[in-house]
Amino acid sequence: MLRRRRAWFDWRFVKGESRRAYRLAFLLFWSLLLYFFCQRYVVTMGIVTDRSMLPALAPGNYVLVNKYIYHVSRPKRGDIAVIRPRVQGSEEYVKRVIGLPGETVLIRSGHVYIDGRRLVEPYVLSPTLPDAGPYRLGKEQYFVLGDNRPESDDSRFFGPVELKDLEGKISPRELFRFQ
């Protein structure tokens, strides 16, 4: 007896399927839900729009923002973070974490001092002006500065940021340049 091999997909069975629309709606609903969940809480893609992080991040660069990292670990000095300060509204900024909770940050003569010790910053091209501080950081507060200090609105102007205002972390290794 000769048997015909059944195809992986056969339209004959789709025509008579009465639940096809429900299955497609189910698949679409869960796909959209998963997409928005991942974008809100796991990882998202962004475009750098300002010059405050030059030379590390140039305007127009595409970056991946890891939004999950600060739920499992604390920010470290030198991390490039996406912040949304409550003072400025809903606008997001990309800044570098300089001061950690419990530290005192002082800016004098173009240099940043953490608890009285000068911070070595090889990523900064120009001196940090104007003089500011001292800022005593609270338990959940971080001091952030842009790498391009003359063109950066940062903690010198809107004060320390809370941990809940840190939206995510950008790693230069995850930088995509489509220019």
Short mmCIF file of C-alpha atoms in Angstrom, two decimals:
data_model
loop_
_atom_site.label_atom_id
_atom_site.label_comp_id
_atom_site.label_asym_id
_atom_site.label_seq_id
_atom_site.Cartn_x
_atom_site.Cartn_y
_atom_site.Cartn_z
CA MET A 1 0.00 0.00 0.00
CA LEU A 2 1.37 3.41 -0.99
CA ARG A 3 1.00 6.16 1.61
CA ARG A 4 1.15 9.80 0.76
CA ARG A 5 3.36 11.80 3.10
CA ARG A 6 1.54 14.61 4.86
CA ALA A 7 2.97 18.09 4.31
CA TRP A 8 4.06 20.17 7.28
CA PHE A 9 1.47 22.78 6.38
CA ASP A 10 -1.62 22.14 4.33
CA TRP A 11 -4.18 24.84 3.49
CA ARG A 12 -6.99 22.26 3.38
CA PHE A 13 -6.99 22.15 7.17
CA VAL A 14 -6.86 25.93 7.60
CA LYS A 15 -10.04 26.70 5.62
CA GLY A 16 -12.21 24.71 7.95
CA GLU A 17 -10.55 25.98 11.12
CA SER A 18 -13.08 27.99 13.09
CA ARG A 19 -10.68 29.04 15.85
CA ARG A 20 -8.02 30.54 13.58
CA ALA A 21 -8.94 34.15 14.34
CA TYR A 22 -8.85 33.48 18.07
CA ARG A 23 -5.44 31.86 17.82
CA LEU A 24 -4.05 34.77 15.82
CA ALA A 25 -5.50 37.29 18.28
CA PHE A 26 -4.03 35.31 21.18
CA LEU A 27 -0.61 35.22 19.53
CA LEU A 28 -0.72 38.92 18.68
CA PHE A 29 -1.81 39.92 22.19
CA TRP A 30 0.96 37.98 23.95
CA SER A 31 3.58 39.12 21.43
CA LEU A 32 2.73 42.78 22.03
CA LEU A 33 2.61 42.27 25.78
CA LEU A 34 6.03 40.62 25.78
CA TYR A 35 7.47 43.36 23.54
CA PHE A 36 6.27 46.19 25.82
CA PHE A 37 7.38 44.34 28.96
CA CYS A 38 10.89 43.82 27.56
CA GLN A 39 11.12 47.40 26.35
CA ARG A 40 10.00 48.82 29.71
CA TYR A 41 11.89 46.56 32.11
CA VAL A 42 14.67 44.66 30.32
CA VAL A 43 16.36 46.39 27.38
CA THR A 44 15.56 49.17 24.96
CA MET A 45 17.31 50.99 22.17
CA GLY A 46 17.93 54.72 22.27
CA ILE A 47 19.54 57.49 20.27
CA VAL A 48 21.98 59.94 21.85
CA THR A 49 20.72 63.46 21.09
CA ASP A 50 23.02 65.82 23.00
CA ARG A 51 26.74 66.52 23.18
CA SER A 52 27.14 66.16 26.95
CA MET A 53 28.87 62.74 26.76
CA LEU A 54 31.45 63.48 24.06
CA PRO A 55 33.81 61.72 23.26
CA ALA A 56 32.32 58.51 24.76
CA LEU A 57 28.90 58.93 23.09
CA ALA A 58 28.43 61.18 20.07
CA PRO A 59 25.08 62.64 19.01
CA GLY A 60 23.21 60.31 16.66
CA ASN A 61 24.69 57.10 18.09
CA TYR A 62 22.34 54.20 18.73
CA VAL A 63 22.78 52.55 22.13
CA LEU A 64 21.27 49.64 24.04
CA VAL A 65 19.99 50.59 27.48
CA ASN A 66 20.05 47.79 30.05
CA LYS A 67 17.06 48.61 32.26
CA TYR A 68 17.25 45.49 34.41
CA ILE A 69 20.77 45.92 35.78
CA TYR A 70 19.99 48.39 38.56
CA HIS A 71 17.30 46.10 39.98
CA VAL A 72 19.91 43.45 40.78
CA SER A 73 23.06 45.54 41.41
CA ARG A 74 23.98 49.05 42.48
CA PRO A 75 25.50 51.64 40.13
CA LYS A 76 29.28 51.86 40.21
CA ARG A 77 31.51 54.86 39.75
CA GLY A 78 32.12 55.37 36.04
CA ASP A 79 28.87 53.75 34.84
CA ILE A 80 27.17 55.57 31.98
CA ALA A 81 23.55 55.80 33.08
CA VAL A 82 20.29 57.04 31.63
CA ILE A 83 18.59 59.24 34.21
CA ARG A 84 15.25 60.96 34.47
CA PRO A 85 15.57 63.57 37.24
CA ARG A 86 12.27 64.49 38.90
CA VAL A 87 13.23 68.16 38.84
CA GLN A 88 13.52 68.31 35.04
CA GLY A 89 10.29 66.46 34.24
CA SER A 90 10.13 63.60 31.78
CA GLU A 91 13.29 64.35 29.78
CA GLU A 92 15.99 61.66 29.90
CA TYR A 93 19.70 62.43 30.20
CA VAL A 94 22.80 60.30 29.65
CA LYS A 95 25.42 60.95 32.36
CA ARG A 96 28.32 59.25 34.11
CA VAL A 97 27.99 58.20 37.77
CA ILE A 98 30.65 60.04 39.78
CA GLY A 99 29.55 60.08 43.43
CA LEU A 100 28.11 57.11 45.33
CA PRO A 101 25.82 57.06 48.41
CA GLY A 102 27.42 58.35 51.60
CA GLU A 103 30.25 60.19 49.84
CA THR A 104 31.02 63.92 49.73
CA VAL A 105 31.60 65.42 46.29
CA LEU A 106 33.47 68.71 45.87
CA ILE A 107 34.40 70.51 42.63
CA ARG A 108 37.33 72.93 42.96
CA SER A 109 39.83 74.36 40.46
CA GLY A 110 38.48 72.24 37.61
CA HIS A 111 38.85 68.91 39.43
CA VAL A 112 36.39 66.59 41.18
CA TYR A 113 37.15 65.45 44.72
CA ILE A 114 35.46 62.48 46.41
CA ASP A 115 35.83 62.52 50.22
CA GLY A 116 38.84 64.83 49.86
CA ARG A 117 40.67 62.69 47.25
CA ARG A 118 41.02 63.87 43.67
CA LEU A 119 39.16 61.68 41.17
CA VAL A 120 41.17 60.58 38.13
CA GLU A 121 38.96 61.02 35.06
CA PRO A 122 40.69 60.05 31.78
CA TYR A 123 37.38 60.38 29.87
CA VAL A 124 37.06 64.14 30.51
CA LEU A 125 38.58 66.50 27.95
CA SER A 126 38.09 69.86 29.72
CA PRO A 127 38.17 71.03 33.34
CA THR A 128 35.04 70.84 35.48
CA LEU A 129 33.78 74.38 35.97
CA PRO A 130 32.31 76.19 37.91
CA ASP A 131 33.36 75.29 41.42
CA ALA A 132 30.54 73.63 43.34
CA GLY A 133 29.80 71.75 46.50
CA PRO A 134 30.39 70.16 48.81
CA TYR A 135 27.51 67.77 48.17
CA ARG A 136 26.89 65.17 50.90
CA LEU A 137 25.07 62.27 49.23
CA GLY A 138 22.28 60.47 51.05
CA LYS A 139 21.62 56.75 51.29
CA GLU A 140 20.04 56.38 47.83
CA GLN A 141 21.63 59.39 46.06
CA TYR A 142 24.14 59.53 43.23
CA PHE A 143 26.11 62.43 41.77
CA VAL A 144 26.23 62.38 37.95
CA LEU A 145 28.25 64.47 35.48
CA GLY A 146 28.56 64.54 31.71
CA ASP A 147 31.95 63.92 30.10
CA ASN A 148 31.72 67.14 28.06
CA ARG A 149 31.50 69.33 31.17
CA PRO A 150 31.06 72.78 29.52
CA GLU A 151 27.93 71.56 27.65
CA SER A 152 26.39 69.33 30.31
CA ASP A 153 23.35 69.88 32.53
CA ASP A 154 24.04 67.51 35.39
CA SER A 155 24.10 67.23 39.19
CA ARG A 156 25.91 70.57 39.44
CA PHE A 157 22.64 72.17 38.31
CA PHE A 158 19.79 69.85 39.39
CA GLY A 159 21.49 68.20 42.38
CA PRO A 160 22.06 64.54 43.21
CA VAL A 161 19.72 61.96 41.64
CA GLU A 162 17.89 59.21 43.49
CA LEU A 163 18.37 55.53 42.69
CA LYS A 164 14.77 55.38 41.44
CA ASP A 165 15.63 58.09 38.85
CA LEU A 166 18.29 55.90 37.21
CA GLU A 167 16.52 54.33 34.22
CA GLY A 168 19.30 52.05 33.00
CA LYS A 169 22.92 51.55 32.08
CA ILE A 170 24.71 52.00 28.75
CA SER A 171 27.89 50.04 28.06
CA PRO A 172 30.17 51.42 25.35
CA ARG A 173 30.78 47.82 24.23
CA GLU A 174 27.08 47.69 23.29
CA LEU A 175 27.31 50.81 21.14
CA PHE A 176 25.98 50.59 17.58
CA ARG A 177 27.02 53.23 15.07
CA PHE A 178 24.84 53.41 11.97
CA GLN A 179 26.41 56.55 10.53
#
